[in-house]
Amino acid sequence: MKDAPDSRSTLVVRGLQKSYGKRLVVRDVSLEVGCGEVVGLLGPNGAGKTTSFYMIVGLVPSDAGTIEINGADISSLPIHRRAVMGLSYLPQEASVFRKLTVEDNIRAVLELQHDDKGKSLSKDAINARLDSLLAELQIEKLRENPALSLSGGERRRVEIARALATNPRFVLLDEPFAGVDPIAVIEIQRIVRFLKERG
């Protein structure tokens, strides 16, 4: 498992651009985010917010610009290497494995993690981290429930737990309130505050 996130960590994006054919969908997006900061990327539908996230996490290549974590250029790295560098992404669309239980959704991510020596986590380490994430996101009582039975707010909490399973320095939340009821919006706001305090 990676060390705890460094409070001095920075994500710096400079001059990102993306075109599809002759259509320019993102022009000159730049931002700088420190660990523990909450920053919003605002704009109307079709403004390029999701495409910007896709470029930052490595789902689509940028046509121009750079992306750095702690001064290291990650612009050409594939998505899994960016994740190892501390970048996690929660897409706008539902991303749980619907037929798996809540516990197995999180375990699936934990089983891909490594310790400080590059070895796969032990079963005990996975179980301890799983229990910790379930408690942090207040979803222990849902651990045996299939993901397809969850409300929008419960599903979002499971998705956030999975995003945190990689022990990221930065979590990009794309439309975190999409598909959730007004009560769940309050829960997710609380979770965002929790993530900020967590660093």
PDB file of C-alpha atoms in Angstrom:
ATOM      1  CA  MET A   1       0.000   0.000   0.000  1.00  0.00           C
ATOM      2  CA  LYS A   2       1.228   3.499  -0.744  1.00  0.00           C
ATOM      3  CA  ASP A   3       2.180   5.855   2.051  1.00  0.00           C
ATOM      4  CA  ALA A   4      -0.541   8.130   3.355  1.00  0.00           C
ATOM      5  CA  PRO A   5      -1.142  11.084   1.051  1.00  0.00           C
ATOM      6  CA  ASP A   6       1.365  13.898   1.515  1.00  0.00           C
ATOM      7  CA  SER A   7      -0.317  17.169   2.505  1.00  0.00           C
ATOM      8  CA  ARG A   8       2.052  18.986   0.122  1.00  0.00           C
ATOM      9  CA  SER A   9       0.992  16.934  -2.907  1.00  0.00           C
ATOM     10  CA  THR A  10      -0.096  18.943  -5.922  1.00  0.00           C
ATOM     11  CA  LEU A  11      -1.930  18.179  -9.133  1.00  0.00           C
ATOM     12  CA  VAL A  12      -1.087  20.720 -11.822  1.00  0.00           C
ATOM     13  CA  VAL A  13      -2.804  20.832 -15.209  1.00  0.00           C
ATOM     14  CA  ARG A  14      -1.615  23.305 -17.833  1.00  0.00           C
ATOM     15  CA  GLY A  15      -3.143  24.162 -21.191  1.00  0.00           C
ATOM     16  CA  LEU A  16      -5.158  20.993 -21.850  1.00  0.00           C
ATOM     17  CA  GLN A  17      -6.808  20.860 -25.244  1.00  0.00           C
ATOM     18  CA  LYS A  18      -8.908  18.267 -27.026  1.00  0.00           C
ATOM     19  CA  SER A  19     -10.552  18.180 -30.441  1.00  0.00           C
ATOM     20  CA  TYR A  20     -12.679  15.543 -32.089  1.00  0.00           C
ATOM     21  CA  GLY A  21     -12.224  16.078 -35.796  1.00  0.00           C
ATOM     22  CA  LYS A  22     -12.612  19.806 -36.392  1.00  0.00           C
ATOM     23  CA  ARG A  23     -14.629  20.326 -33.210  1.00  0.00           C
ATOM     24  CA  LEU A  24     -12.626  21.831 -30.338  1.00  0.00           C
ATOM     25  CA  VAL A  25     -14.237  20.503 -27.132  1.00  0.00           C
ATOM     26  CA  VAL A  26     -11.652  21.615 -24.548  1.00  0.00           C
ATOM     27  CA  ARG A  27      -9.429  24.669 -24.901  1.00  0.00           C
ATOM     28  CA  ASP A  28      -6.644  25.710 -22.555  1.00  0.00           C
ATOM     29  CA  VAL A  29      -7.849  24.147 -19.284  1.00  0.00           C
ATOM     30  CA  SER A  30      -5.423  24.832 -16.443  1.00  0.00           C
ATOM     31  CA  LEU A  31      -5.760  24.187 -12.723  1.00  0.00           C
ATOM     32  CA  GLU A  32      -3.683  23.576  -9.636  1.00  0.00           C
ATOM     33  CA  VAL A  33      -5.014  21.558  -6.712  1.00  0.00           C
ATOM     34  CA  GLY A  34      -3.301  20.848  -3.415  1.00  0.00           C
ATOM     35  CA  CYS A  35      -3.946  17.744  -1.365  1.00  0.00           C
ATOM     36  CA  GLY A  36      -6.969  18.342   0.877  1.00  0.00           C
ATOM     37  CA  GLU A  37      -8.451  21.073  -1.311  1.00  0.00           C
ATOM     38  CA  VAL A  38     -11.939  20.895  -2.769  1.00  0.00           C
ATOM     39  CA  VAL A  39     -12.086  22.542  -6.184  1.00  0.00           C
ATOM     40  CA  GLY A  40     -15.086  22.663  -8.499  1.00  0.00           C
ATOM     41  CA  LEU A  41     -14.970  22.578 -12.285  1.00  0.00           C
ATOM     42  CA  LEU A  42     -18.112  24.411 -13.375  1.00  0.00           C
ATOM     43  CA  GLY A  43     -19.746  24.912 -16.744  1.00  0.00           C
ATOM     44  CA  PRO A  44     -22.876  24.129 -18.742  1.00  0.00           C
ATOM     45  CA  ASN A  45     -23.562  20.746 -20.323  1.00  0.00           C
ATOM     46  CA  GLY A  46     -21.204  20.211 -23.238  1.00  0.00           C
ATOM     47  CA  ALA A  47     -18.555  22.605 -21.881  1.00  0.00           C
ATOM     48  CA  GLY A  48     -15.913  19.851 -21.726  1.00  0.00           C
ATOM     49  CA  LYS A  49     -15.805  19.117 -17.994  1.00  0.00           C
ATOM     50  CA  THR A  50     -15.993  15.331 -18.352  1.00  0.00           C
ATOM     51  CA  THR A  51     -13.547  15.368 -21.272  1.00  0.00           C
ATOM     52  CA  SER A  52     -11.140  17.365 -19.083  1.00  0.00           C
ATOM     53  CA  PHE A  53     -11.432  14.713 -16.358  1.00  0.00           C
ATOM     54  CA  TYR A  54     -10.918  11.973 -18.961  1.00  0.00           C
ATOM     55  CA  MET A  55      -7.674  13.633 -20.082  1.00  0.00           C
ATOM     56  CA  ILE A  56      -6.440  14.151 -16.519  1.00  0.00           C
ATOM     57  CA  VAL A  57      -6.959  10.501 -15.528  1.00  0.00           C
ATOM     58  CA  GLY A  58      -5.768   9.125 -18.870  1.00  0.00           C
ATOM     59  CA  LEU A  59      -8.976   7.786 -20.402  1.00  0.00           C
ATOM     60  CA  VAL A  60      -8.412   9.907 -23.510  1.00  0.00           C
ATOM     61  CA  PRO A  61      -5.184  11.540 -24.703  1.00  0.00           C
ATOM     62  CA  SER A  62      -4.934  15.310 -24.766  1.00  0.00           C
ATOM     63  CA  ASP A  63      -3.965  17.132 -27.955  1.00  0.00           C
ATOM     64  CA  ALA A  64      -1.909  19.655 -25.980  1.00  0.00           C
ATOM     65  CA  GLY A  65      -0.995  20.506 -22.414  1.00  0.00           C
ATOM     66  CA  THR A  66       0.632  18.806 -19.445  1.00  0.00           C
ATOM     67  CA  ILE A  67      -0.504  17.024 -16.289  1.00  0.00           C
ATOM     68  CA  GLU A  68       1.808  16.782 -13.269  1.00  0.00           C
ATOM     69  CA  ILE A  69       1.629  15.225  -9.830  1.00  0.00           C
ATOM     70  CA  ASN A  70       4.240  16.597  -7.432  1.00  0.00           C
ATOM     71  CA  GLY A  71       6.224  17.971 -10.362  1.00  0.00           C
ATOM     72  CA  ALA A  72       6.345  14.645 -12.247  1.00  0.00           C
ATOM     73  CA  ASP A  73       4.855  14.827 -15.746  1.00  0.00           C
ATOM     74  CA  ILE A  74       2.244  12.068 -16.046  1.00  0.00           C
ATOM     75  CA  SER A  75       0.780  13.288 -19.361  1.00  0.00           C
ATOM     76  CA  SER A  76       1.927  10.240 -21.318  1.00  0.00           C
ATOM     77  CA  LEU A  77       1.288   7.627 -18.606  1.00  0.00           C
ATOM     78  CA  PRO A  78      -1.565   5.111 -18.971  1.00  0.00           C
ATOM     79  CA  ILE A  79      -4.477   5.245 -16.541  1.00  0.00           C
ATOM     80  CA  HIS A  80      -3.176   2.493 -14.236  1.00  0.00           C
ATOM     81  CA  ARG A  81       0.184   4.266 -13.793  1.00  0.00           C
ATOM     82  CA  ARG A  82      -1.618   7.520 -12.981  1.00  0.00           C
ATOM     83  CA  ALA A  83      -3.598   5.610 -10.342  1.00  0.00           C
ATOM     84  CA  VAL A  84      -0.339   4.373  -8.795  1.00  0.00           C
ATOM     85  CA  MET A  85       0.829   8.011  -8.719  1.00  0.00           C
ATOM     86  CA  GLY A  86      -2.222   8.863  -6.593  1.00  0.00           C
ATOM     87  CA  LEU A  87      -5.023   9.798  -8.984  1.00  0.00           C
ATOM     88  CA  SER A  88      -8.512   8.332  -8.567  1.00  0.00           C
ATOM     89  CA  TYR A  89     -11.642   9.055 -10.587  1.00  0.00           C
ATOM     90  CA  LEU A  90     -15.321   8.634  -9.829  1.00  0.00           C
ATOM     91  CA  PRO A  91     -17.251   8.850 -13.099  1.00  0.00           C
ATOM     92  CA  GLN A  92     -20.636  10.456 -13.474  1.00  0.00           C
ATOM     93  CA  GLU A  93     -22.185   7.147 -14.602  1.00  0.00           C
ATOM     94  CA  ALA A  94     -22.825   4.293 -12.157  1.00  0.00           C
ATOM     95  CA  SER A  95     -19.627   2.260 -11.892  1.00  0.00           C
ATOM     96  CA  VAL A  96     -20.426  -0.513  -9.410  1.00  0.00           C
ATOM     97  CA  PHE A  97     -20.461  -4.162 -10.399  1.00  0.00           C
ATOM     98  CA  ARG A  98     -24.220  -4.604 -10.077  1.00  0.00           C
ATOM     99  CA  LYS A  99     -24.227  -8.368  -9.462  1.00  0.00           C
ATOM    100  CA  LEU A 100     -21.515  -8.251  -6.781  1.00  0.00           C
ATOM    101  CA  THR A 101     -22.129  -7.440  -3.137  1.00  0.00           C
ATOM    102  CA  VAL A 102     -20.977  -4.137  -1.677  1.00  0.00           C
ATOM    103  CA  GLU A 103     -18.125  -5.971   0.052  1.00  0.00           C
ATOM    104  CA  ASP A 104     -16.996  -7.693  -3.150  1.00  0.00           C
ATOM    105  CA  ASN A 105     -17.148  -4.422  -5.111  1.00  0.00           C
ATOM    106  CA  ILE A 106     -14.574  -2.919  -2.755  1.00  0.00           C
ATOM    107  CA  ARG A 107     -12.577  -6.135  -2.371  1.00  0.00           C
ATOM    108  CA  ALA A 108     -12.145  -6.320  -6.176  1.00  0.00           C
ATOM    109  CA  VAL A 109     -10.145  -3.074  -6.049  1.00  0.00           C
ATOM    110  CA  LEU A 110      -8.217  -3.978  -2.895  1.00  0.00           C
ATOM    111  CA  GLU A 111      -7.050  -7.274  -4.409  1.00  0.00           C
ATOM    112  CA  LEU A 112      -5.175  -5.284  -7.075  1.00  0.00           C
ATOM    113  CA  GLN A 113      -3.274  -3.166  -4.518  1.00  0.00           C
ATOM    114  CA  HIS A 114       0.318  -3.705  -3.394  1.00  0.00           C
ATOM    115  CA  ASP A 115       2.237  -3.073  -0.193  1.00  0.00           C
ATOM    116  CA  ASP A 116       5.360  -0.904   0.155  1.00  0.00           C
ATOM    117  CA  LYS A 117       7.522  -3.759  -1.158  1.00  0.00           C
ATOM    118  CA  GLY A 118       5.431  -4.210  -4.302  1.00  0.00           C
ATOM    119  CA  LYS A 119       3.785  -7.426  -3.113  1.00  0.00           C
ATOM    120  CA  SER A 120       0.057  -8.091  -3.266  1.00  0.00           C
ATOM    121  CA  LEU A 121      -1.738  -7.262  -0.045  1.00  0.00           C
ATOM    122  CA  SER A 122      -2.273 -10.178   2.327  1.00  0.00           C
ATOM    123  CA  LYS A 123      -5.783 -11.442   2.960  1.00  0.00           C
ATOM    124  CA  ASP A 124      -5.628  -9.944   6.471  1.00  0.00           C
ATOM    125  CA  ALA A 125      -4.523  -6.554   5.119  1.00  0.00           C
ATOM    126  CA  ILE A 126      -7.324  -6.613   2.536  1.00  0.00           C
ATOM    127  CA  ASN A 127      -9.915  -7.490   5.183  1.00  0.00           C
ATOM    128  CA  ALA A 128      -8.660  -4.769   7.547  1.00  0.00           C
ATOM    129  CA  ARG A 129      -8.726  -2.125   4.800  1.00  0.00           C
ATOM    130  CA  LEU A 130     -12.167  -3.320   3.654  1.00  0.00           C
ATOM    131  CA  ASP A 131     -13.575  -3.027   7.176  1.00  0.00           C
ATOM    132  CA  SER A 132     -12.030   0.426   7.535  1.00  0.00           C
ATOM    133  CA  LEU A 133     -13.548   1.682   4.259  1.00  0.00           C
ATOM    134  CA  LEU A 134     -16.979   0.249   5.080  1.00  0.00           C
ATOM    135  CA  ALA A 135     -16.854   2.042   8.449  1.00  0.00           C
ATOM    136  CA  GLU A 136     -15.521   5.338   7.046  1.00  0.00           C
ATOM    137  CA  LEU A 137     -18.317   5.502   4.472  1.00  0.00           C
ATOM    138  CA  GLN A 138     -20.915   4.191   6.945  1.00  0.00           C
ATOM    139  CA  ILE A 139     -21.944   1.256   4.757  1.00  0.00           C
ATOM    140  CA  GLU A 140     -21.098  -1.671   7.060  1.00  0.00           C
ATOM    141  CA  LYS A 141     -24.753  -2.713   7.240  1.00  0.00           C
ATOM    142  CA  LEU A 142     -24.839  -2.955   3.427  1.00  0.00           C
ATOM    143  CA  ARG A 143     -21.755  -5.166   3.031  1.00  0.00           C
ATOM    144  CA  GLU A 144     -23.717  -8.292   1.964  1.00  0.00           C
ATOM    145  CA  ASN A 145     -26.242  -6.443  -0.211  1.00  0.00           C
ATOM    146  CA  PRO A 146     -25.962  -6.789  -3.984  1.00  0.00           C
ATOM    147  CA  ALA A 147     -25.020  -3.470  -5.576  1.00  0.00           C
ATOM    148  CA  LEU A 148     -28.101  -3.536  -7.805  1.00  0.00           C
ATOM    149  CA  SER A 149     -30.303  -3.149  -4.689  1.00  0.00           C
ATOM    150  CA  LEU A 150     -28.672   0.108  -3.528  1.00  0.00           C
ATOM    151  CA  SER A 151     -30.231   3.564  -3.575  1.00  0.00           C
ATOM    152  CA  GLY A 152     -28.419   6.300  -5.507  1.00  0.00           C
ATOM    153  CA  GLY A 153     -26.777   7.661  -2.347  1.00  0.00           C
ATOM    154  CA  GLU A 154     -25.721   4.214  -1.136  1.00  0.00           C
ATOM    155  CA  ARG A 155     -24.282   3.395  -4.558  1.00  0.00           C
ATOM    156  CA  ARG A 156     -22.291   6.638  -4.542  1.00  0.00           C
ATOM    157  CA  ARG A 157     -20.825   5.791  -1.127  1.00  0.00           C
ATOM    158  CA  VAL A 158     -19.730   2.372  -2.426  1.00  0.00           C
ATOM    159  CA  GLU A 159     -18.168   4.023  -5.478  1.00  0.00           C
ATOM    160  CA  ILE A 160     -16.317   6.487  -3.247  1.00  0.00           C
ATOM    161  CA  ALA A 161     -15.099   3.618  -1.035  1.00  0.00           C
ATOM    162  CA  ARG A 162     -13.752   1.890  -4.152  1.00  0.00           C
ATOM    163  CA  ALA A 163     -12.041   5.104  -5.248  1.00  0.00           C
ATOM    164  CA  LEU A 164     -10.439   5.406  -1.792  1.00  0.00           C
ATOM    165  CA  ALA A 165      -9.280   1.768  -1.855  1.00  0.00           C
ATOM    166  CA  THR A 166      -6.267   2.846  -3.930  1.00  0.00           C
ATOM    167  CA  ASN A 167      -5.250   5.341  -1.185  1.00  0.00           C
ATOM    168  CA  PRO A 168      -5.228   8.242  -3.662  1.00  0.00           C
ATOM    169  CA  ARG A 169      -3.775  11.710  -3.212  1.00  0.00           C
ATOM    170  CA  PHE A 170      -6.477  13.190  -5.470  1.00  0.00           C
ATOM    171  CA  VAL A 171     -10.048  12.049  -6.123  1.00  0.00           C
ATOM    172  CA  LEU A 172     -11.790  13.523  -9.153  1.00  0.00           C
ATOM    173  CA  LEU A 173     -15.569  13.409  -8.712  1.00  0.00           C
ATOM    174  CA  ASP A 174     -17.491  13.906 -11.965  1.00  0.00           C
ATOM    175  CA  GLU A 175     -21.051  15.067 -11.216  1.00  0.00           C
ATOM    176  CA  PRO A 176     -21.030  13.490  -7.729  1.00  0.00           C
ATOM    177  CA  PHE A 177     -24.714  14.322  -7.201  1.00  0.00           C
ATOM    178  CA  ALA A 178     -25.942  12.749 -10.461  1.00  0.00           C
ATOM    179  CA  GLY A 179     -28.748  10.244  -9.967  1.00  0.00           C
ATOM    180  CA  VAL A 180     -29.139  10.739  -6.233  1.00  0.00           C
ATOM    181  CA  ASP A 181     -32.112  11.982  -4.231  1.00  0.00           C
ATOM    182  CA  PRO A 182     -32.024  15.257  -2.235  1.00  0.00           C
ATOM    183  CA  ILE A 183     -31.340  13.455   1.069  1.00  0.00           C
ATOM    184  CA  ALA A 184     -28.402  11.623  -0.511  1.00  0.00           C
ATOM    185  CA  VAL A 185     -27.027  14.959  -1.763  1.00  0.00           C
ATOM    186  CA  ILE A 186     -26.602  16.012   1.881  1.00  0.00           C
ATOM    187  CA  GLU A 187     -24.821  12.703   2.610  1.00  0.00           C
ATOM    188  CA  ILE A 188     -22.463  13.183  -0.321  1.00  0.00           C
ATOM    189  CA  GLN A 189     -21.708  16.755   0.754  1.00  0.00           C
ATOM    190  CA  ARG A 190     -20.747  15.314   4.147  1.00  0.00           C
ATOM    191  CA  ILE A 191     -18.524  12.742   2.419  1.00  0.00           C
ATOM    192  CA  VAL A 192     -16.790  15.473   0.393  1.00  0.00           C
ATOM    193  CA  ARG A 193     -16.099  17.374   3.644  1.00  0.00           C
ATOM    194  CA  PHE A 194     -14.796  14.123   5.146  1.00  0.00           C
ATOM    195  CA  LEU A 195     -12.481  13.623   2.142  1.00  0.00           C
ATOM    196  CA  LYS A 196     -11.180  17.182   2.534  1.00  0.00           C
ATOM    197  CA  GLU A 197     -10.427  16.631   6.228  1.00  0.00           C
ATOM    198  CA  ARG A 198      -8.854  13.257   5.432  1.00  0.00           C
ATOM    199  CA  GLY A 199      -6.416  15.032   3.115  1.00  0.00           C
TER     200      GLY A 199
END
